[in-house]
Amino acid sequence: MTDRAMVDGVSPPRFSVPLELRAVAITLALGVLGYTLFPDDLAFLTRLISITLLVLSLDLVTGYCGVATLGHAAIYGVSAYVVGNACLAGHSDPLLLLLVGAVAGAVMGLVSGVLVTRFKGLPQLVLSIAVGQLVAALANKLSSLTGGSDGLSGISPGRVFGVYAFDMYGRTGYVFSVAVLMVVFVVLLRIVHSPFGLLCQAIKDDSLRARMIGARVYPRLVLMYGVSGVVGGIGGALNAINTGVVGLDSIGFERSAEALVMLVLGGAGSLWGALIGSIVFQVFEHYVSAANPFHWMTMVGALLIAVVLFAPKGLVSLGGLLAGRTASVMRRRP
Amino acid sequence: MSRPLLELRNVSMSFGGMRVNDDISFSIGKGERVALIGPNGAGKTTLVNVISGDLTPSQGAVHLAGVDVTALPISDRVDAGLIRTFQITRLFKSLTVAQNVALAVMQRKGLTRSMFSCPMDRPDVRREWERALGTLGIAHLADRQVSQLAYGQQRLLDLAIGLALEPKVLLLDEPAAGVPSEESSKIIEAIDRLPSDIAVLMIEHDMDLVFKFARRVLVLANGKLIFQGDPAEVTHHQEVRRAYLGSYADARHAS
């Protein structure tokens, strides 16, 4: 078999138990690695995880369903605000808050999905921006609920399982976030390899053909938007729980656009791509913005151009290529 | 006579001022093998699009097993057993060959709502997609990405998806066009072996295939149905010869 066939053969793993275990092992390893590399900057890592969930959420609709959206932060932000308010109202159990975030995200996802997936192409993109801007404008206006431009502050979640308090070093928050990411990632792997997940990819590839095998396209897309909402909502909830504040930045256009950039960087249509993209982008941004506070955006731009030129399918495709090469080298050895 | 499986009643389809299908009526019964022929631009593919539900006719009605399906969406027609293939293959390129067919099987069995399990390897599902691939001789390609297939193999896969949906009425839009002879013989074999009770309407340019396959021929020219009847008669029909067959008919007469 040729190298190319190898690479392509690796990319669509059919669902199996080892895949799940691999995902658990990799997220755990990344968690430990993060803790080792940035022991004094766990706040950065928890933020990274929260955004990673947003990017995963975006991947479900953009990468797997082919829906163009630049308003996805609406889901993330609304959920963060809802969780913040729930906590301020006295419901401080972190797991309950996650659930609240997931439900808020699901509702927001379903509403966005009903509107956005009715259309295709540019109208769809513009509508997604409109939904995002509308929600952001509401967040700014409804200051009794959101704190307006000052943001919502003083969110102090209770102990995890009633035992582990969120400490000032962010250790509890970090472990909590890694655990949430791990669970979400494993569940999403199952979903994207389920018949429902396959059907969504089929709709992305050719929606007329999908109809011609009997698929109801619109309800499927709305449902996937709902699932995506749950994931984005959990991301927003983590943001509120870990930072204790929710600001307008978590709901705005820039957050949506940045998430899309991370997804494209890593590789849309692959959960691993979303994971890699958001980690690489944010770590790169973290280092470069510290090293050169004035020109870091330029360097991020240069990185993106390089990736789009040399790996248009995202960083994850390089991983596949590497795996293919290694495998063929290994086989050639006596 | 039993009710026809597929019936078109005075179907017309216009785009703007252009009438692409003009007052077309015919019916196809259980087990019939019908070919739809006509020169390029006669409106054959448009007619298939109208029957399959991709287009809504400007006038007239499409009946499926006695039920008016003119207003029904594509997916409902598929559920009722009206299946089509495409002249230019349309496949799910990010899935493997097996997933393409398995998805059709799972959709038919109502399993695509499942979010957490993967019934693709369930024995009853697996047996079906393996059989559909086997029928067309592409079982060995099951784990390939669609993008790795040659064009002829993609045509075979397109038909395999159609078979996996267990059609009652099958619309084949030039199934053998552009396919190398080795694969086209597999396609013809598969069409030959279709369950005898399903109704098949095939658009085809290859007249040898038409004469081999069809018990009845419909001829479309300029959007109108100008002939329907026995394949043996079609070459004698003056209007058809003028409109379409030309030299081919003369050649057959000479021989």
mmCIF file of N, CA and C in Angstrom, chain B residues 126-194:
data_model
loop_
_atom_site.group_PDB
_atom_site.id
_atom_site.type_symbol
_atom_site.label_atom_id
_atom_site.label_comp_id
_atom_site.label_asym_id
_atom_site.label_seq_id
_atom_site.Cartn_x
_atom_site.Cartn_y
_atom_site.Cartn_z
ATOM 1 N N ARG B 126 -24.491 -5.281 9.098
ATOM 2 C CA ARG B 126 -23.258 -5.635 8.397
ATOM 3 C C ARG B 126 -23.545 -6.558 7.206
ATOM 4 N N ARG B 127 -24.392 -7.557 7.451
ATOM 5 C CA ARG B 127 -24.731 -8.489 6.386
ATOM 6 C C ARG B 127 -25.262 -7.723 5.167
ATOM 7 N N GLU B 128 -26.095 -6.725 5.437
ATOM 8 C CA GLU B 128 -26.720 -6.017 4.313
ATOM 9 C C GLU B 128 -25.743 -5.172 3.525
ATOM 10 N N TRP B 129 -24.875 -4.412 4.235
ATOM 11 C CA TRP B 129 -23.969 -3.571 3.440
ATOM 12 C C TRP B 129 -22.886 -4.403 2.777
ATOM 13 N N GLU B 130 -22.540 -5.512 3.397
ATOM 14 C CA GLU B 130 -21.559 -6.386 2.751
ATOM 15 C C GLU B 130 -22.152 -7.020 1.498
ATOM 16 N N ARG B 131 -23.446 -7.358 1.586
ATOM 17 C CA ARG B 131 -24.083 -7.965 0.425
ATOM 18 C C ARG B 131 -24.181 -6.959 -0.724
ATOM 19 N N ALA B 132 -24.554 -5.705 -0.388
ATOM 20 C CA ALA B 132 -24.670 -4.681 -1.444
ATOM 21 C C ALA B 132 -23.321 -4.447 -2.114
ATOM 22 N N LEU B 133 -22.252 -4.398 -1.314
ATOM 23 C CA LEU B 133 -20.922 -4.205 -1.900
ATOM 24 C C LEU B 133 -20.520 -5.436 -2.708
ATOM 25 N N GLY B 134 -20.846 -6.618 -2.172
ATOM 26 C CA GLY B 134 -20.492 -7.862 -2.846
ATOM 27 C C GLY B 134 -21.182 -7.987 -4.194
ATOM 28 N N THR B 135 -22.461 -7.607 -4.237
ATOM 29 C CA THR B 135 -23.216 -7.685 -5.484
ATOM 30 C C THR B 135 -22.514 -6.939 -6.610
ATOM 31 N N LEU B 136 -21.873 -5.824 -6.259
ATOM 32 C CA LEU B 136 -21.217 -5.023 -7.287
ATOM 33 C C LEU B 136 -19.717 -5.282 -7.344
ATOM 34 N N GLY B 137 -19.276 -6.291 -6.604
ATOM 35 C CA GLY B 137 -17.866 -6.666 -6.682
ATOM 36 C C GLY B 137 -16.908 -5.641 -6.115
ATOM 37 N N ILE B 138 -17.345 -4.862 -5.120
ATOM 38 C CA ILE B 138 -16.431 -3.881 -4.541
ATOM 39 C C ILE B 138 -16.259 -4.100 -3.038
ATOM 40 N N ALA B 139 -16.530 -5.322 -2.591
ATOM 41 C CA ALA B 139 -16.407 -5.610 -1.158
ATOM 42 C C ALA B 139 -14.969 -5.408 -0.674
ATOM 43 N N HIS B 140 -14.007 -5.665 -1.562
ATOM 44 C CA HIS B 140 -12.607 -5.512 -1.143
ATOM 45 C C HIS B 140 -12.216 -4.051 -0.924
ATOM 46 N N LEU B 141 -13.055 -3.114 -1.366
ATOM 47 C CA LEU B 141 -12.740 -1.688 -1.207
ATOM 48 C C LEU B 141 -13.394 -1.097 0.038
ATOM 49 N N ALA B 142 -14.030 -1.943 0.851
ATOM 50 C CA ALA B 142 -14.876 -1.452 1.942
ATOM 51 C C ALA B 142 -14.226 -0.384 2.812
ATOM 52 N N ASP B 143 -12.941 -0.533 3.113
ATOM 53 C CA ASP B 143 -12.316 0.410 4.035
ATOM 54 C C ASP B 143 -11.647 1.601 3.358
ATOM 55 N N ARG B 144 -11.755 1.665 2.031
ATOM 56 C CA ARG B 144 -11.167 2.805 1.320
ATOM 57 C C ARG B 144 -11.994 4.071 1.518
ATOM 58 N N GLN B 145 -11.294 5.206 1.440
ATOM 59 C CA GLN B 145 -12.006 6.481 1.350
ATOM 60 C C GLN B 145 -12.571 6.594 -0.066
ATOM 61 N N VAL B 146 -13.738 7.227 -0.179
ATOM 62 C CA VAL B 146 -14.348 7.379 -1.495
ATOM 63 C C VAL B 146 -13.418 8.114 -2.456
ATOM 64 N N SER B 147 -12.659 9.069 -1.911
ATOM 65 C CA SER B 147 -11.775 9.869 -2.773
ATOM 66 C C SER B 147 -10.676 9.018 -3.416
ATOM 67 N N GLN B 148 -10.456 7.814 -2.894
ATOM 68 C CA GLN B 148 -9.418 6.949 -3.455
ATOM 69 C C GLN B 148 -9.937 6.049 -4.568
ATOM 70 N N LEU B 149 -11.247 6.103 -4.826
ATOM 71 C CA LEU B 149 -11.818 5.198 -5.818
ATOM 72 C C LEU B 149 -11.689 5.756 -7.227
ATOM 73 N N ALA B 150 -11.510 4.862 -8.183
ATOM 74 C CA ALA B 150 -11.570 5.250 -9.587
ATOM 75 C C ALA B 150 -13.023 5.569 -9.931
ATOM 76 N N TYR B 151 -13.221 6.295 -11.055
ATOM 77 C CA TYR B 151 -14.569 6.744 -11.378
ATOM 78 C C TYR B 151 -15.536 5.571 -11.541
ATOM 79 N N GLY B 152 -15.080 4.540 -12.220
ATOM 80 C CA GLY B 152 -15.943 3.374 -12.431
ATOM 81 C C GLY B 152 -16.377 2.750 -11.113
ATOM 82 N N GLN B 153 -15.427 2.694 -10.175
ATOM 83 C CA GLN B 153 -15.745 2.133 -8.849
ATOM 84 C C GLN B 153 -16.744 3.019 -8.107
ATOM 85 N N GLN B 154 -16.617 4.342 -8.327
ATOM 86 C CA GLN B 154 -17.579 5.247 -7.685
ATOM 87 C C GLN B 154 -18.995 5.003 -8.224
ATOM 88 N N ARG B 155 -19.083 4.727 -9.527
ATOM 89 C CA ARG B 155 -20.407 4.437 -10.107
ATOM 90 C C ARG B 155 -20.996 3.176 -9.483
ATOM 91 N N LEU B 156 -20.128 2.190 -9.280
ATOM 92 C CA LEU B 156 -20.593 0.942 -8.660
ATOM 93 C C LEU B 156 -21.093 1.217 -7.248
ATOM 94 N N LEU B 157 -20.351 2.078 -6.533
ATOM 95 C CA LEU B 157 -20.744 2.403 -5.159
ATOM 96 C C LEU B 157 -22.086 3.149 -5.138
ATOM 97 N N ASP B 158 -22.246 4.057 -6.100
ATOM 98 C CA ASP B 158 -23.497 4.815 -6.190
ATOM 99 C C ASP B 158 -24.682 3.848 -6.311
ATOM 100 N N LEU B 159 -24.497 2.843 -7.164
ATOM 101 C CA LEU B 159 -25.561 1.845 -7.352
ATOM 102 C C LEU B 159 -25.717 0.982 -6.091
ATOM 103 N N ALA B 160 -24.594 0.668 -5.438
ATOM 104 C CA ALA B 160 -24.664 -0.133 -4.205
ATOM 105 C C ALA B 160 -25.497 0.578 -3.130
ATOM 106 N N ILE B 161 -25.328 1.908 -3.050
ATOM 107 C CA ILE B 161 -26.129 2.678 -2.084
ATOM 108 C C ILE B 161 -27.608 2.548 -2.439
ATOM 109 N N GLY B 162 -27.898 2.660 -3.734
ATOM 110 C CA GLY B 162 -29.280 2.511 -4.187
ATOM 111 C C GLY B 162 -29.862 1.150 -3.826
ATOM 112 N N LEU B 163 -29.074 0.094 -4.049
ATOM 113 C CA LEU B 163 -29.558 -1.259 -3.742
ATOM 114 C C LEU B 163 -29.780 -1.446 -2.244
ATOM 115 N N ALA B 164 -28.866 -0.841 -1.442
ATOM 116 C CA ALA B 164 -28.964 -0.998 0.013
ATOM 117 C C ALA B 164 -30.244 -0.380 0.559
ATOM 118 N N LEU B 165 -30.832 0.522 -0.211
ATOM 119 C CA LEU B 165 -32.066 1.168 0.248
ATOM 120 C C LEU B 165 -33.299 0.328 -0.078
ATOM 121 N N GLU B 166 -33.075 -0.833 -0.673
ATOM 122 C CA GLU B 166 -34.164 -1.750 -1.034
ATOM 123 C C GLU B 166 -35.298 -1.060 -1.782
ATOM 124 N N PRO B 167 -35.009 -0.645 -3.013
ATOM 125 C CA PRO B 167 -36.014 0.107 -3.766
ATOM 126 C C PRO B 167 -37.219 -0.743 -4.152
ATOM 127 N N LYS B 168 -38.352 -0.063 -4.287
ATOM 128 C CA LYS B 168 -39.507 -0.668 -4.946
ATOM 129 C C LYS B 168 -39.566 -0.142 -6.374
ATOM 130 N N VAL B 169 -39.208 1.166 -6.476
ATOM 131 C CA VAL B 169 -39.058 1.775 -7.800
ATOM 132 C C VAL B 169 -37.642 2.331 -7.856
ATOM 133 N N LEU B 170 -36.882 1.915 -8.865
ATOM 134 C CA LEU B 170 -35.493 2.357 -8.961
ATOM 135 C C LEU B 170 -35.321 3.194 -10.226
ATOM 136 N N LEU B 171 -34.804 4.419 -10.039
ATOM 137 C CA LEU B 171 -34.534 5.285 -11.181
ATOM 138 C C LEU B 171 -33.029 5.316 -11.392
ATOM 139 N N LEU B 172 -32.590 4.847 -12.560
ATOM 140 C CA LEU B 172 -31.158 4.803 -12.832
ATOM 141 C C LEU B 172 -30.842 5.847 -13.904
ATOM 142 N N ASP B 173 -30.060 6.837 -13.550
ATOM 143 C CA ASP B 173 -29.732 7.896 -14.501
ATOM 144 C C ASP B 173 -28.382 7.586 -15.157
ATOM 145 N N GLU B 174 -28.429 7.034 -16.324
ATOM 146 C CA GLU B 174 -27.243 6.622 -17.077
ATOM 147 C C GLU B 174 -26.226 5.886 -16.206
ATOM 148 N N PRO B 175 -26.614 4.713 -15.720
ATOM 149 C CA PRO B 175 -25.761 4.008 -14.762
ATOM 150 C C PRO B 175 -24.405 3.615 -15.329
ATOM 151 N N ALA B 176 -24.313 3.417 -16.643
ATOM 152 C CA ALA B 176 -23.052 2.907 -17.188
ATOM 153 C C ALA B 176 -22.257 3.973 -17.930
ATOM 154 N N ALA B 177 -22.719 5.240 -17.861
ATOM 155 C CA ALA B 177 -22.032 6.289 -18.613
ATOM 156 C C ALA B 177 -20.638 6.546 -18.049
ATOM 157 N N GLY B 178 -19.678 6.583 -18.927
ATOM 158 C CA GLY B 178 -18.312 6.921 -18.538
ATOM 159 C C GLY B 178 -17.615 5.842 -17.743
ATOM 160 N N VAL B 179 -18.167 4.633 -17.768
ATOM 161 C CA VAL B 179 -17.586 3.564 -16.965
ATOM 162 C C VAL B 179 -16.815 2.604 -17.879
ATOM 163 N N PRO B 180 -15.590 2.248 -17.504
ATOM 164 C CA PRO B 180 -14.839 1.284 -18.306
ATOM 165 C C PRO B 180 -15.598 -0.035 -18.435
ATOM 166 N N SER B 181 -15.350 -0.773 -19.517
ATOM 167 C CA SER B 181 -16.214 -1.914 -19.849
ATOM 168 C C SER B 181 -16.255 -2.975 -18.742
ATOM 169 N N GLU B 182 -15.123 -3.178 -18.046
ATOM 170 C CA GLU B 182 -15.105 -4.209 -17.003
ATOM 171 C C GLU B 182 -16.139 -3.889 -15.923
ATOM 172 N N GLU B 183 -16.141 -2.579 -15.519
ATOM 173 C CA GLU B 183 -17.093 -2.199 -14.484
ATOM 174 C C GLU B 183 -18.512 -2.094 -15.025
ATOM 175 N N SER B 184 -18.650 -1.675 -16.296
ATOM 176 C CA SER B 184 -20.013 -1.552 -16.814
ATOM 177 C C SER B 184 -20.666 -2.932 -16.904
ATOM 178 N N SER B 185 -19.858 -3.965 -17.146
ATOM 179 C CA SER B 185 -20.469 -5.298 -17.180
ATOM 180 C C SER B 185 -20.951 -5.698 -15.777
ATOM 181 N N LYS B 186 -20.222 -5.245 -14.755
ATOM 182 C CA LYS B 186 -20.695 -5.514 -13.386
ATOM 183 C C LYS B 186 -22.005 -4.783 -13.109
ATOM 184 N N ILE B 187 -22.084 -3.544 -13.610
ATOM 185 C CA ILE B 187 -23.309 -2.768 -13.416
ATOM 186 C C ILE B 187 -24.477 -3.460 -14.114
ATOM 187 N N ILE B 188 -24.228 -3.904 -15.356
ATOM 188 C CA ILE B 188 -25.304 -4.552 -16.114
ATOM 189 C C ILE B 188 -25.743 -5.849 -15.427
ATOM 190 N N GLU B 189 -24.739 -6.609 -14.945
ATOM 191 C CA GLU B 189 -25.068 -7.833 -14.200
ATOM 192 C C GLU B 189 -25.940 -7.523 -12.990
ATOM 193 N N ALA B 190 -25.530 -6.476 -12.245
ATOM 194 C CA ALA B 190 -26.278 -6.120 -11.031
ATOM 195 C C ALA B 190 -27.702 -5.711 -11.373
ATOM 196 N N ILE B 191 -27.857 -4.980 -12.499
ATOM 197 C CA ILE B 191 -29.197 -4.563 -12.913
ATOM 198 C C ILE B 191 -30.021 -5.793 -13.317
ATOM 199 N N ASP B 192 -29.351 -6.726 -13.991
ATOM 200 C CA ASP B 192 -30.019 -7.975 -14.370
ATOM 201 C C ASP B 192 -30.523 -8.744 -13.162
ATOM 202 N N ARG B 193 -29.726 -8.690 -12.084
ATOM 203 C CA ARG B 193 -30.063 -9.503 -10.918
ATOM 204 C C ARG B 193 -30.982 -8.798 -9.924
ATOM 205 N N LEU B 194 -31.433 -7.595 -10.272
ATOM 206 C CA LEU B 194 -32.327 -6.882 -9.351
ATOM 207 C C LEU B 194 -33.553 -7.738 -9.057
#
